[in-house]
Amino acid sequence: MHLTQLGIPAPLISAFAWPPLAGLKVADVACGNGRNGGWFCERGANVTFIDKDLSALSPFAHASAARWQWDLERPDAPQLPVEAFDIVLVFNYLYRPLLAQINQSIKPGGLIVYETFTWQQASLGRPRNPDFLLIENELKSVFANFQPLHYFEGRLADPLTGRASFKAQLIAQKSPYPTTHAGTEVLGCFPTQSSTVLQHHR
């Protein structure tokens, strides 16, 4: 399967001004069909696809792709490795007991890219379970030790279908070490990017 057959990535990804991605370690958590991680693979990153069911990825093979079929919500699930990834992607997924692991899995200087539904989504449709819906400013609070590069919370419209949803978006950089540890790559500093470029809302 060609990477583009996985589907186009989320607009939050394609609109961001990324540094060179070749060789960076990326985790796509709750990856689904892998459309977001596949975009990074196509640009030379080493991507780890993580989901409890990777069957949607079964026709896809790439030299820089790893697959971890992990149900991260099980009590006996493996732990995400600490400071292992330069970039962690999480889209349309919320399991609050995992948030601390996601935070810790990002290298100093690395990025979190998170987009999922907020409490207002219940007024439009699924998901309605509050376990799967962020409260106001929750995402920003969870990653308070990161420098926000983009934050948005409100109504979005899918660029392909026009379907409306209420979501929060965060791209933020973890504080780097005061001095770079041996063997650790630290991404450069990023300027805060305009939310009008990144958000797609009605």
PDB file of C-alpha atoms in Angstrom:
ATOM      1  CA  MET A   1       0.000   0.000   0.000  1.00  0.00           C
ATOM      2  CA  HIS A   2       1.304   3.439  -0.927  1.00  0.00           C
ATOM      3  CA  LEU A   3       1.429   5.921   1.927  1.00  0.00           C
ATOM      4  CA  THR A   4      -1.108   8.226   0.312  1.00  0.00           C
ATOM      5  CA  GLN A   5      -3.637   5.367   0.318  1.00  0.00           C
ATOM      6  CA  LEU A   6      -3.731   5.588   4.119  1.00  0.00           C
ATOM      7  CA  GLY A   7      -5.641   8.854   3.698  1.00  0.00           C
ATOM      8  CA  ILE A   8      -4.727  12.485   4.000  1.00  0.00           C
ATOM      9  CA  PRO A   9      -3.350  13.574   7.377  1.00  0.00           C
ATOM     10  CA  ALA A  10      -5.225  15.794   9.787  1.00  0.00           C
ATOM     11  CA  PRO A  11      -5.086  19.471   8.718  1.00  0.00           C
ATOM     12  CA  LEU A  12      -3.368  20.279  12.005  1.00  0.00           C
ATOM     13  CA  ILE A  13      -0.383  18.263  10.750  1.00  0.00           C
ATOM     14  CA  SER A  14      -0.275  19.371   7.133  1.00  0.00           C
ATOM     15  CA  ALA A  15      -0.568  23.085   8.021  1.00  0.00           C
ATOM     16  CA  PHE A  16       2.235  23.165  10.598  1.00  0.00           C
ATOM     17  CA  ALA A  17       5.700  24.433   9.604  1.00  0.00           C
ATOM     18  CA  TRP A  18       7.784  21.373  10.490  1.00  0.00           C
ATOM     19  CA  PRO A  19      11.576  21.175  10.697  1.00  0.00           C
ATOM     20  CA  PRO A  20      13.356  18.475   8.665  1.00  0.00           C
ATOM     21  CA  LEU A  21      11.813  15.218   9.858  1.00  0.00           C
ATOM     22  CA  ALA A  22      14.256  12.644   8.466  1.00  0.00           C
ATOM     23  CA  GLY A  23      15.474  10.328  11.215  1.00  0.00           C
ATOM     24  CA  LEU A  24      13.201  11.674  13.941  1.00  0.00           C
ATOM     25  CA  LYS A  25      11.336   9.183  16.111  1.00  0.00           C
ATOM     26  CA  VAL A  26       7.570   9.620  15.989  1.00  0.00           C
ATOM     27  CA  ALA A  27       4.837   7.734  17.845  1.00  0.00           C
ATOM     28  CA  ASP A  28       1.308   7.628  16.447  1.00  0.00           C
ATOM     29  CA  VAL A  29      -0.784   6.656  19.480  1.00  0.00           C
ATOM     30  CA  ALA A  30      -4.209   5.107  18.798  1.00  0.00           C
ATOM     31  CA  CYS A  31      -3.176   5.368  15.158  1.00  0.00           C
ATOM     32  CA  GLY A  32      -6.279   3.894  13.504  1.00  0.00           C
ATOM     33  CA  ASN A  33      -5.501   3.557   9.796  1.00  0.00           C
ATOM     34  CA  GLY A  34      -2.162   5.337  10.270  1.00  0.00           C
ATOM     35  CA  ARG A  35      -2.902   8.341   8.070  1.00  0.00           C
ATOM     36  CA  ASN A  36      -1.103  10.773  10.389  1.00  0.00           C
ATOM     37  CA  GLY A  37       1.949   8.646  11.105  1.00  0.00           C
ATOM     38  CA  GLY A  38       2.140   7.735   7.410  1.00  0.00           C
ATOM     39  CA  TRP A  39       2.610  11.396   6.540  1.00  0.00           C
ATOM     40  CA  PHE A  40       5.710  11.463   8.769  1.00  0.00           C
ATOM     41  CA  CYS A  41       7.013   8.184   7.294  1.00  0.00           C
ATOM     42  CA  GLU A  42       6.784   9.733   3.851  1.00  0.00           C
ATOM     43  CA  ARG A  43       9.098  12.494   5.055  1.00  0.00           C
ATOM     44  CA  GLY A  44      11.764  10.197   6.441  1.00  0.00           C
ATOM     45  CA  ALA A  45      10.764   9.903  10.093  1.00  0.00           C
ATOM     46  CA  ASN A  46      10.892   6.604  11.961  1.00  0.00           C
ATOM     47  CA  VAL A  47       7.295   6.052  13.003  1.00  0.00           C
ATOM     48  CA  THR A  48       5.943   3.670  15.642  1.00  0.00           C
ATOM     49  CA  PHE A  49       2.257   2.917  15.058  1.00  0.00           C
ATOM     50  CA  ILE A  50       0.475   1.985  18.294  1.00  0.00           C
ATOM     51  CA  ASP A  51      -3.071   0.649  18.567  1.00  0.00           C
ATOM     52  CA  LYS A  52      -4.947  -2.275  20.064  1.00  0.00           C
ATOM     53  CA  ASP A  53      -5.904  -3.334  16.540  1.00  0.00           C
ATOM     54  CA  LEU A  54      -3.524  -2.723  13.654  1.00  0.00           C
ATOM     55  CA  SER A  55      -5.569  -4.564  11.039  1.00  0.00           C
ATOM     56  CA  ALA A  56      -6.201  -1.311   9.153  1.00  0.00           C
ATOM     57  CA  LEU A  57      -2.425  -1.110   8.665  1.00  0.00           C
ATOM     58  CA  SER A  58      -2.036  -4.712   7.499  1.00  0.00           C
ATOM     59  CA  PRO A  59      -1.386  -3.911   3.796  1.00  0.00           C
ATOM     60  CA  PHE A  60       1.061  -1.142   4.707  1.00  0.00           C
ATOM     61  CA  ALA A  61       4.783  -1.793   4.995  1.00  0.00           C
ATOM     62  CA  HIS A  62       7.611   0.716   5.214  1.00  0.00           C
ATOM     63  CA  ALA A  63      11.231   0.358   6.250  1.00  0.00           C
ATOM     64  CA  SER A  64      10.896   3.171   8.785  1.00  0.00           C
ATOM     65  CA  ALA A  65       7.633   1.925  10.324  1.00  0.00           C
ATOM     66  CA  ALA A  66       7.291  -0.149  13.503  1.00  0.00           C
ATOM     67  CA  ARG A  67       4.036  -1.651  14.780  1.00  0.00           C
ATOM     68  CA  TRP A  68       3.126  -2.104  18.421  1.00  0.00           C
ATOM     69  CA  GLN A  69      -0.222  -3.811  18.769  1.00  0.00           C
ATOM     70  CA  TRP A  70      -0.805  -2.756  22.358  1.00  0.00           C
ATOM     71  CA  ASP A  71      -4.064  -2.181  24.185  1.00  0.00           C
ATOM     72  CA  LEU A  72      -2.798   0.656  26.349  1.00  0.00           C
ATOM     73  CA  GLU A  73      -5.956   0.620  28.469  1.00  0.00           C
ATOM     74  CA  ARG A  74      -5.363  -2.869  29.851  1.00  0.00           C
ATOM     75  CA  PRO A  75      -3.889  -3.083  33.354  1.00  0.00           C
ATOM     76  CA  ASP A  76      -1.119  -5.368  32.059  1.00  0.00           C
ATOM     77  CA  ALA A  77      -0.303  -3.205  29.019  1.00  0.00           C
ATOM     78  CA  PRO A  78       3.340  -2.337  28.355  1.00  0.00           C
ATOM     79  CA  GLN A  79       4.421   1.137  29.421  1.00  0.00           C
ATOM     80  CA  LEU A  80       5.359   3.676  26.807  1.00  0.00           C
ATOM     81  CA  PRO A  81       9.145   4.060  26.916  1.00  0.00           C
ATOM     82  CA  VAL A  82      10.413   7.167  28.695  1.00  0.00           C
ATOM     83  CA  GLU A  83      11.932   9.972  26.577  1.00  0.00           C
ATOM     84  CA  ALA A  84      11.854   7.781  23.469  1.00  0.00           C
ATOM     85  CA  PHE A  85      10.118   9.973  20.888  1.00  0.00           C
ATOM     86  CA  ASP A  86      10.816  13.314  19.263  1.00  0.00           C
ATOM     87  CA  ILE A  87       7.144  13.739  18.330  1.00  0.00           C
ATOM     88  CA  VAL A  88       4.027  12.052  19.708  1.00  0.00           C
ATOM     89  CA  LEU A  89       0.746  12.222  17.784  1.00  0.00           C
ATOM     90  CA  VAL A  90      -2.651  11.631  19.400  1.00  0.00           C
ATOM     91  CA  PHE A  91      -5.862  12.228  17.463  1.00  0.00           C
ATOM     92  CA  ASN A  92      -9.476  11.546  18.428  1.00  0.00           C
ATOM     93  CA  TYR A  93      -8.469   9.564  21.494  1.00  0.00           C
ATOM     94  CA  LEU A  94      -8.604  10.259  25.216  1.00  0.00           C
ATOM     95  CA  TYR A  95      -7.714   7.860  28.012  1.00  0.00           C
ATOM     96  CA  ARG A  96      -6.789  10.001  30.981  1.00  0.00           C
ATOM     97  CA  PRO A  97      -4.692   7.383  32.851  1.00  0.00           C
ATOM     98  CA  LEU A  98      -2.365   7.336  29.812  1.00  0.00           C
ATOM     99  CA  LEU A  99      -1.694  11.073  29.674  1.00  0.00           C
ATOM    100  CA  ALA A 100       1.220  11.015  32.119  1.00  0.00           C
ATOM    101  CA  GLN A 101       2.883   8.236  30.093  1.00  0.00           C
ATOM    102  CA  ILE A 102       2.461  10.214  26.881  1.00  0.00           C
ATOM    103  CA  ASN A 103       4.050  13.239  28.542  1.00  0.00           C
ATOM    104  CA  GLN A 104       6.995  11.192  29.804  1.00  0.00           C
ATOM    105  CA  SER A 105       7.521   9.389  26.482  1.00  0.00           C
ATOM    106  CA  ILE A 106       8.516  12.631  24.736  1.00  0.00           C
ATOM    107  CA  LYS A 107      12.170  13.583  24.656  1.00  0.00           C
ATOM    108  CA  PRO A 108      13.226  16.936  26.072  1.00  0.00           C
ATOM    109  CA  GLY A 109      12.792  19.415  23.255  1.00  0.00           C
ATOM    110  CA  GLY A 110      10.262  17.133  21.556  1.00  0.00           C
ATOM    111  CA  LEU A 111       6.704  17.876  20.500  1.00  0.00           C
ATOM    112  CA  ILE A 112       3.212  16.757  21.458  1.00  0.00           C
ATOM    113  CA  VAL A 113       0.590  17.008  18.709  1.00  0.00           C
ATOM    114  CA  TYR A 114      -2.848  16.363  20.204  1.00  0.00           C
ATOM    115  CA  GLU A 115      -6.352  16.867  18.844  1.00  0.00           C
ATOM    116  CA  THR A 116      -9.505  15.390  20.314  1.00  0.00           C
ATOM    117  CA  PHE A 117     -13.084  16.128  21.295  1.00  0.00           C
ATOM    118  CA  THR A 118     -14.194  18.529  24.013  1.00  0.00           C
ATOM    119  CA  TRP A 119     -17.209  18.485  26.311  1.00  0.00           C
ATOM    120  CA  GLN A 120     -19.220  20.545  23.805  1.00  0.00           C
ATOM    121  CA  GLN A 121     -19.165  17.659  21.327  1.00  0.00           C
ATOM    122  CA  ALA A 122     -21.981  15.991  23.278  1.00  0.00           C
ATOM    123  CA  SER A 123     -24.334  18.656  21.931  1.00  0.00           C
ATOM    124  CA  LEU A 124     -23.623  17.528  18.357  1.00  0.00           C
ATOM    125  CA  GLY A 125     -23.335  13.757  18.641  1.00  0.00           C
ATOM    126  CA  ARG A 126     -20.827  11.060  19.483  1.00  0.00           C
ATOM    127  CA  PRO A 127     -18.785  10.737  21.537  1.00  0.00           C
ATOM    128  CA  ARG A 128     -21.002  11.769  24.432  1.00  0.00           C
ATOM    129  CA  ASN A 129     -19.326   9.829  27.240  1.00  0.00           C
ATOM    130  CA  PRO A 130     -17.503  12.390  29.419  1.00  0.00           C
ATOM    131  CA  ASP A 131     -14.642   9.896  29.815  1.00  0.00           C
ATOM    132  CA  PHE A 132     -13.812  10.615  26.165  1.00  0.00           C
ATOM    133  CA  LEU A 133     -14.346  14.382  26.230  1.00  0.00           C
ATOM    134  CA  LEU A 134     -11.918  17.032  27.394  1.00  0.00           C
ATOM    135  CA  ILE A 135     -13.123  19.686  29.796  1.00  0.00           C
ATOM    136  CA  GLU A 136     -12.287  23.316  29.090  1.00  0.00           C
ATOM    137  CA  ASN A 137      -8.512  23.967  28.904  1.00  0.00           C
ATOM    138  CA  GLU A 138      -7.770  20.412  30.090  1.00  0.00           C
ATOM    139  CA  LEU A 139      -5.338  19.647  27.281  1.00  0.00           C
ATOM    140  CA  LYS A 140      -3.319  22.777  27.955  1.00  0.00           C
ATOM    141  CA  SER A 141      -3.261  21.929  31.663  1.00  0.00           C
ATOM    142  CA  VAL A 142      -2.075  18.346  31.142  1.00  0.00           C
ATOM    143  CA  PHE A 143       0.919  19.595  29.142  1.00  0.00           C
ATOM    144  CA  ALA A 144       1.546  22.682  31.250  1.00  0.00           C
ATOM    145  CA  ASN A 145       5.290  21.885  31.328  1.00  0.00           C
ATOM    146  CA  PHE A 146       5.405  22.332  27.521  1.00  0.00           C
ATOM    147  CA  GLN A 147       5.699  25.556  25.533  1.00  0.00           C
ATOM    148  CA  PRO A 148       2.520  25.937  23.457  1.00  0.00           C
ATOM    149  CA  LEU A 149       3.132  26.597  19.762  1.00  0.00           C
ATOM    150  CA  HIS A 150      -0.512  26.333  18.771  1.00  0.00           C
ATOM    151  CA  TYR A 151      -3.672  25.997  20.858  1.00  0.00           C
ATOM    152  CA  PHE A 152      -7.268  26.073  19.738  1.00  0.00           C
ATOM    153  CA  GLU A 153     -10.501  25.043  21.395  1.00  0.00           C
ATOM    154  CA  GLY A 154     -13.840  25.340  19.645  1.00  0.00           C
ATOM    155  CA  ARG A 155     -15.913  24.310  16.666  1.00  0.00           C
ATOM    156  CA  LEU A 156     -14.170  22.760  13.661  1.00  0.00           C
ATOM    157  CA  ALA A 157     -15.385  21.638  10.273  1.00  0.00           C
ATOM    158  CA  ASP A 158     -13.896  18.643   8.492  1.00  0.00           C
ATOM    159  CA  PRO A 159     -12.275  20.021   5.300  1.00  0.00           C
ATOM    160  CA  LEU A 160     -13.524  17.058   3.252  1.00  0.00           C
ATOM    161  CA  THR A 161     -16.997  16.367   4.618  1.00  0.00           C
ATOM    162  CA  GLY A 162     -17.860  19.679   6.248  1.00  0.00           C
ATOM    163  CA  ARG A 163     -19.000  17.782   9.339  1.00  0.00           C
ATOM    164  CA  ALA A 164     -18.810  19.931  12.459  1.00  0.00           C
ATOM    165  CA  SER A 165     -17.212  18.886  15.739  1.00  0.00           C
ATOM    166  CA  PHE A 166     -15.965  20.511  18.921  1.00  0.00           C
ATOM    167  CA  LYS A 167     -12.301  19.827  19.559  1.00  0.00           C
ATOM    168  CA  ALA A 168      -9.166  21.061  21.254  1.00  0.00           C
ATOM    169  CA  GLN A 169      -5.860  21.198  19.380  1.00  0.00           C
ATOM    170  CA  LEU A 170      -2.408  21.477  20.902  1.00  0.00           C
ATOM    171  CA  ILE A 171       1.071  21.527  19.447  1.00  0.00           C
ATOM    172  CA  ALA A 172       3.624  22.158  22.185  1.00  0.00           C
ATOM    173  CA  GLN A 173       7.329  21.687  22.818  1.00  0.00           C
ATOM    174  CA  LYS A 174       8.731  20.008  25.911  1.00  0.00           C
ATOM    175  CA  SER A 175      11.394  21.967  27.722  1.00  0.00           C
ATOM    176  CA  PRO A 176      14.861  20.824  26.619  1.00  0.00           C
ATOM    177  CA  TYR A 177      17.614  19.806  28.984  1.00  0.00           C
ATOM    178  CA  PRO A 178      19.777  22.740  30.153  1.00  0.00           C
ATOM    179  CA  THR A 179      22.568  20.984  28.268  1.00  0.00           C
ATOM    180  CA  THR A 180      22.077  18.264  25.672  1.00  0.00           C
ATOM    181  CA  HIS A 181      22.648  14.794  27.072  1.00  0.00           C
ATOM    182  CA  ALA A 182      24.975  12.566  25.099  1.00  0.00           C
ATOM    183  CA  GLY A 183      23.088  10.626  22.453  1.00  0.00           C
ATOM    184  CA  THR A 184      19.983  12.807  22.750  1.00  0.00           C
ATOM    185  CA  GLU A 185      18.783  14.901  19.825  1.00  0.00           C
ATOM    186  CA  VAL A 186      16.976  18.058  20.880  1.00  0.00           C
ATOM    187  CA  LEU A 187      14.774  19.768  18.324  1.00  0.00           C
ATOM    188  CA  GLY A 188      15.361  23.474  17.827  1.00  0.00           C
ATOM    189  CA  CYS A 189      12.994  26.048  19.242  1.00  0.00           C
ATOM    190  CA  PHE A 190       9.875  26.789  17.249  1.00  0.00           C
ATOM    191  CA  PRO A 191       8.022  30.091  16.957  1.00  0.00           C
ATOM    192  CA  THR A 192       4.403  30.128  18.014  1.00  0.00           C
ATOM    193  CA  GLN A 193       2.356  29.599  14.869  1.00  0.00           C
ATOM    194  CA  SER A 194      -0.803  31.389  13.869  1.00  0.00           C
ATOM    195  CA  SER A 195      -3.946  29.566  14.889  1.00  0.00           C
ATOM    196  CA  THR A 196      -5.728  31.049  11.880  1.00  0.00           C
ATOM    197  CA  VAL A 197      -3.433  28.991   9.647  1.00  0.00           C
ATOM    198  CA  LEU A 198      -3.742  25.778  11.618  1.00  0.00           C
ATOM    199  CA  GLN A 199      -7.342  25.586  12.715  1.00  0.00           C
ATOM    200  CA  HIS A 200     -10.083  24.577  10.324  1.00  0.00           C
ATOM    201  CA  HIS A 201     -13.346  25.802  11.773  1.00  0.00           C
ATOM    202  CA  ARG A 202     -16.702  27.077  10.750  1.00  0.00           C
TER     203      ARG A 202
END
